[in-house]
Structure formats: structure tokens, C-alpha cells
Amino acid sequence: QVQLVESGGGLVQAGGSLRLSCAASGRTFSSRAMGWFRQAPGKEREFVAAINWSGYSTSYADSVKGRFIISRDNAKNTVYLQMNSLKPEDTAVYYCAAGRVIAGTFIGDYWGQGTQVTVPS
């Protein structure tokens, strides 16, 4: 079992930056792939970024590539999402997930409660 708690969300002006954190409990964190997803009002949850267990392999949605960076610190059981050059369309609830990669697709097995990111237009 893995429990995840996100933090770091808030309101930021367009062009600004935020860093989200996801603290995980459980002994299996360092062996799991981790991902970030987001859900905007009225839209389905969408993939944002993922990182493998070692941190050496990452993947991103096209909409955030070049602006967001996912990283992890296995010693701290924490995964991060550095978000730069934020746009109003990045406004959403951001969710952290612990899971696995199957055929190049990240599958979330455990989910956090989410943290709100708002970028006013």
C-alpha cells in the first residue's frame, strides 16, 4: 500500500513557476514509477509526466514538454513537478500517482487527493 500527499499548489500569474511535491509513505516507493496527472473543470483527467523508479527515464505530455520537469528523491520518498512558464490552460487539479509502466504507458495504481493550480487569464 502506498499513500500519497501532494502539496505546493496555488495561484500564480501566467509566466510564473510552481513546484509541486508528492510525499509517499510505504517501503515500495523507490521501486515504483511515479506520475503526475491533471484534471481541469469539465474535462477528463489527463497525463502530465512520469518518471521511472531510478529517475533516469522520464516522459511528458506534449502540452507541457519543455516547460515542466518531473524528478524524484528516493531517499525522501518524494516526487516533484517543477512547472515553469505557466499558462492559463495549465489550471487544474494536479494528482500524483504511484504505478507502473506497461508498453510505454504509465498506469496509476495509487493516487493522491490532488492539489489545485490556478493560472488566471
PDB file of C-alpha atoms in Angstrom:
ATOM      1  CA  GLN A   1       0.000   0.000   0.000  1.00  0.00           C
ATOM      2  CA  VAL A   2       1.212   3.496  -0.873  1.00  0.00           C
ATOM      3  CA  GLN A   3      -0.261   6.731   0.416  1.00  0.00           C
ATOM      4  CA  LEU A   4       0.420   9.943  -1.459  1.00  0.00           C
ATOM      5  CA  VAL A   5       0.067  13.555  -0.329  1.00  0.00           C
ATOM      6  CA  GLU A   6       0.501  16.411  -2.788  1.00  0.00           C
ATOM      7  CA  SER A   7       1.480  19.953  -1.856  1.00  0.00           C
ATOM      8  CA  GLY A   8       2.702  23.131  -3.491  1.00  0.00           C
ATOM      9  CA  GLY A   9      -0.330  24.143  -5.482  1.00  0.00           C
ATOM     10  CA  GLY A  10      -1.655  27.690  -5.542  1.00  0.00           C
ATOM     11  CA  LEU A  11      -2.390  30.728  -7.639  1.00  0.00           C
ATOM     12  CA  VAL A  12       0.341  32.007  -9.925  1.00  0.00           C
ATOM     13  CA  GLN A  13       0.354  34.546 -12.714  1.00  0.00           C
ATOM     14  CA  ALA A  14       0.892  33.485 -16.298  1.00  0.00           C
ATOM     15  CA  GLY A  15       4.570  33.028 -16.998  1.00  0.00           C
ATOM     16  CA  GLY A  16       5.316  32.146 -13.399  1.00  0.00           C
ATOM     17  CA  SER A  17       6.527  28.928 -11.787  1.00  0.00           C
ATOM     18  CA  LEU A  18       5.395  26.470  -9.149  1.00  0.00           C
ATOM     19  CA  ARG A  19       6.886  23.301  -7.771  1.00  0.00           C
ATOM     20  CA  LEU A  20       4.553  20.539  -6.708  1.00  0.00           C
ATOM     21  CA  SER A  21       5.658  17.878  -4.266  1.00  0.00           C
ATOM     22  CA  CYS A  22       4.228  14.454  -3.602  1.00  0.00           C
ATOM     23  CA  ALA A  23       5.256  12.717  -0.401  1.00  0.00           C
ATOM     24  CA  ALA A  24       4.791   8.967  -0.367  1.00  0.00           C
ATOM     25  CA  SER A  25       4.524   6.543   2.502  1.00  0.00           C
ATOM     26  CA  GLY A  26       5.369   2.879   2.181  1.00  0.00           C
ATOM     27  CA  ARG A  27       8.504   0.860   1.619  1.00  0.00           C
ATOM     28  CA  THR A  28       7.945   0.298  -2.083  1.00  0.00           C
ATOM     29  CA  PHE A  29       8.218   3.911  -3.261  1.00  0.00           C
ATOM     30  CA  SER A  30      11.725   3.564  -4.658  1.00  0.00           C
ATOM     31  CA  SER A  31      10.710   0.590  -6.800  1.00  0.00           C
ATOM     32  CA  ARG A  32       7.689   2.246  -8.386  1.00  0.00           C
ATOM     33  CA  ALA A  33       7.245   4.506 -11.350  1.00  0.00           C
ATOM     34  CA  MET A  34       5.585   7.801 -10.425  1.00  0.00           C
ATOM     35  CA  GLY A  35       3.399  10.098 -12.431  1.00  0.00           C
ATOM     36  CA  TRP A  36       1.538  13.384 -12.412  1.00  0.00           C
ATOM     37  CA  PHE A  37      -1.899  13.878 -13.927  1.00  0.00           C
ATOM     38  CA  ARG A  38      -4.255  16.829 -14.013  1.00  0.00           C
ATOM     39  CA  GLN A  39      -7.952  17.442 -14.363  1.00  0.00           C
ATOM     40  CA  ALA A  40      -9.403  20.762 -15.441  1.00  0.00           C
ATOM     41  CA  PRO A  41     -13.045  21.677 -14.787  1.00  0.00           C
ATOM     42  CA  GLY A  42     -15.328  19.844 -17.160  1.00  0.00           C
ATOM     43  CA  LYS A  43     -12.512  17.773 -18.631  1.00  0.00           C
ATOM     44  CA  GLU A  44     -11.176  14.281 -18.160  1.00  0.00           C
ATOM     45  CA  ARG A  45      -8.056  13.569 -16.169  1.00  0.00           C
ATOM     46  CA  GLU A  46      -5.003  13.715 -18.402  1.00  0.00           C
ATOM     47  CA  PHE A  47      -1.429  12.514 -18.188  1.00  0.00           C
ATOM     48  CA  VAL A  48       1.200  15.164 -17.491  1.00  0.00           C
ATOM     49  CA  ALA A  49       4.501  13.431 -16.730  1.00  0.00           C
ATOM     50  CA  ALA A  50       6.016  10.194 -15.452  1.00  0.00           C
ATOM     51  CA  ILE A  51       9.353   9.034 -14.113  1.00  0.00           C
ATOM     52  CA  ASN A  52      10.734   5.538 -13.684  1.00  0.00           C
ATOM     53  CA  TRP A  53      11.923   4.094 -10.392  1.00  0.00           C
ATOM     54  CA  SER A  54      15.516   5.280 -10.778  1.00  0.00           C
ATOM     55  CA  GLY A  55      14.719   8.731 -12.126  1.00  0.00           C
ATOM     56  CA  TYR A  56      16.713   8.189 -15.305  1.00  0.00           C
ATOM     57  CA  SER A  57      13.726   7.871 -17.606  1.00  0.00           C
ATOM     58  CA  THR A  58      11.003  10.474 -17.915  1.00  0.00           C
ATOM     59  CA  SER A  59       8.100  11.179 -20.236  1.00  0.00           C
ATOM     60  CA  TYR A  60       5.857  14.190 -20.754  1.00  0.00           C
ATOM     61  CA  ALA A  61       2.644  15.199 -22.404  1.00  0.00           C
ATOM     62  CA  ASP A  62       3.272  17.340 -25.475  1.00  0.00           C
ATOM     63  CA  SER A  63       1.410  20.226 -23.851  1.00  0.00           C
ATOM     64  CA  VAL A  64       3.988  20.536 -21.057  1.00  0.00           C
ATOM     65  CA  LYS A  65       7.163  19.341 -22.747  1.00  0.00           C
ATOM     66  CA  GLY A  66       9.934  21.906 -22.342  1.00  0.00           C
ATOM     67  CA  ARG A  67       8.104  23.685 -19.508  1.00  0.00           C
ATOM     68  CA  PHE A  68       7.609  21.050 -16.804  1.00  0.00           C
ATOM     69  CA  ILE A  69      10.226  18.820 -15.190  1.00  0.00           C
ATOM     70  CA  ILE A  70       9.479  15.717 -13.152  1.00  0.00           C
ATOM     71  CA  SER A  71      12.052  14.450 -10.672  1.00  0.00           C
ATOM     72  CA  ARG A  72      12.254  12.251  -7.613  1.00  0.00           C
ATOM     73  CA  ASP A  73      14.258  11.818  -4.438  1.00  0.00           C
ATOM     74  CA  ASN A  74      14.010   8.210  -3.318  1.00  0.00           C
ATOM     75  CA  ALA A  75      15.790   8.990  -0.042  1.00  0.00           C
ATOM     76  CA  LYS A  76      12.918  11.355   0.805  1.00  0.00           C
ATOM     77  CA  ASN A  77      10.138   9.272  -0.778  1.00  0.00           C
ATOM     78  CA  THR A  78       9.149  12.342  -2.753  1.00  0.00           C
ATOM     79  CA  VAL A  79       8.421  13.139  -6.370  1.00  0.00           C
ATOM     80  CA  TYR A  80       8.368  16.674  -7.723  1.00  0.00           C
ATOM     81  CA  LEU A  81       6.872  18.532 -10.640  1.00  0.00           C
ATOM     82  CA  GLN A  82       8.613  21.788 -11.485  1.00  0.00           C
ATOM     83  CA  MET A  83       6.238  23.865 -13.589  1.00  0.00           C
ATOM     84  CA  ASN A  84       7.643  26.832 -15.499  1.00  0.00           C
ATOM     85  CA  SER A  85       6.167  29.304 -17.975  1.00  0.00           C
ATOM     86  CA  LEU A  86       2.715  28.531 -16.667  1.00  0.00           C
ATOM     87  CA  LYS A  87      -0.300  29.269 -18.847  1.00  0.00           C
ATOM     88  CA  PRO A  88      -3.991  29.695 -18.028  1.00  0.00           C
ATOM     89  CA  GLU A  89      -4.645  26.338 -19.688  1.00  0.00           C
ATOM     90  CA  ASP A  90      -2.467  24.696 -17.017  1.00  0.00           C
ATOM     91  CA  THR A  91      -5.177  25.471 -14.475  1.00  0.00           C
ATOM     92  CA  ALA A  92      -6.324  22.165 -12.991  1.00  0.00           C
ATOM     93  CA  VAL A  93      -6.219  19.890 -10.001  1.00  0.00           C
ATOM     94  CA  TYR A  94      -2.920  18.041 -10.151  1.00  0.00           C
ATOM     95  CA  TYR A  95      -2.735  14.454  -8.940  1.00  0.00           C
ATOM     96  CA  CYS A  96       0.259  12.349  -8.042  1.00  0.00           C
ATOM     97  CA  ALA A  97       0.185   8.629  -8.760  1.00  0.00           C
ATOM     98  CA  ALA A  98       2.352   5.633  -7.973  1.00  0.00           C
ATOM     99  CA  GLY A  99       2.219   2.847 -10.501  1.00  0.00           C
ATOM    100  CA  ARG A 100       3.985   1.089 -13.325  1.00  0.00           C
ATOM    101  CA  VAL A 101       4.790   1.448 -16.989  1.00  0.00           C
ATOM    102  CA  ILE A 102       3.209  -1.033 -19.374  1.00  0.00           C
ATOM    103  CA  ALA A 103       4.056  -0.863 -23.067  1.00  0.00           C
ATOM    104  CA  GLY A 104       5.280   2.687 -22.614  1.00  0.00           C
ATOM    105  CA  THR A 105       2.145   3.856 -20.832  1.00  0.00           C
ATOM    106  CA  PHE A 106       2.080   4.855 -17.186  1.00  0.00           C
ATOM    107  CA  ILE A 107      -0.655   3.151 -15.188  1.00  0.00           C
ATOM    108  CA  GLY A 108      -1.500   4.617 -11.794  1.00  0.00           C
ATOM    109  CA  ASP A 109      -2.215   2.148  -9.001  1.00  0.00           C
ATOM    110  CA  TYR A 110      -2.330   4.590  -6.085  1.00  0.00           C
ATOM    111  CA  TRP A 111      -3.490   8.193  -6.172  1.00  0.00           C
ATOM    112  CA  GLY A 112      -3.209  11.278  -4.047  1.00  0.00           C
ATOM    113  CA  GLN A 113      -6.047  13.668  -3.262  1.00  0.00           C
ATOM    114  CA  GLY A 114      -4.821  16.381  -5.589  1.00  0.00           C
ATOM    115  CA  THR A 115      -3.635  19.973  -5.305  1.00  0.00           C
ATOM    116  CA  GLN A 116      -5.161  22.934  -7.107  1.00  0.00           C
ATOM    117  CA  VAL A 117      -3.105  25.023  -9.524  1.00  0.00           C
ATOM    118  CA  THR A 118      -4.703  28.211 -10.844  1.00  0.00           C
ATOM    119  CA  VAL A 119      -3.229  30.441 -13.524  1.00  0.00           C
ATOM    120  CA  PRO A 120      -5.567  33.379 -14.172  1.00  0.00           C
ATOM    121  CA  SER A 121      -6.017  34.565 -17.735  1.00  0.00           C
TER     122      SER A 121
END
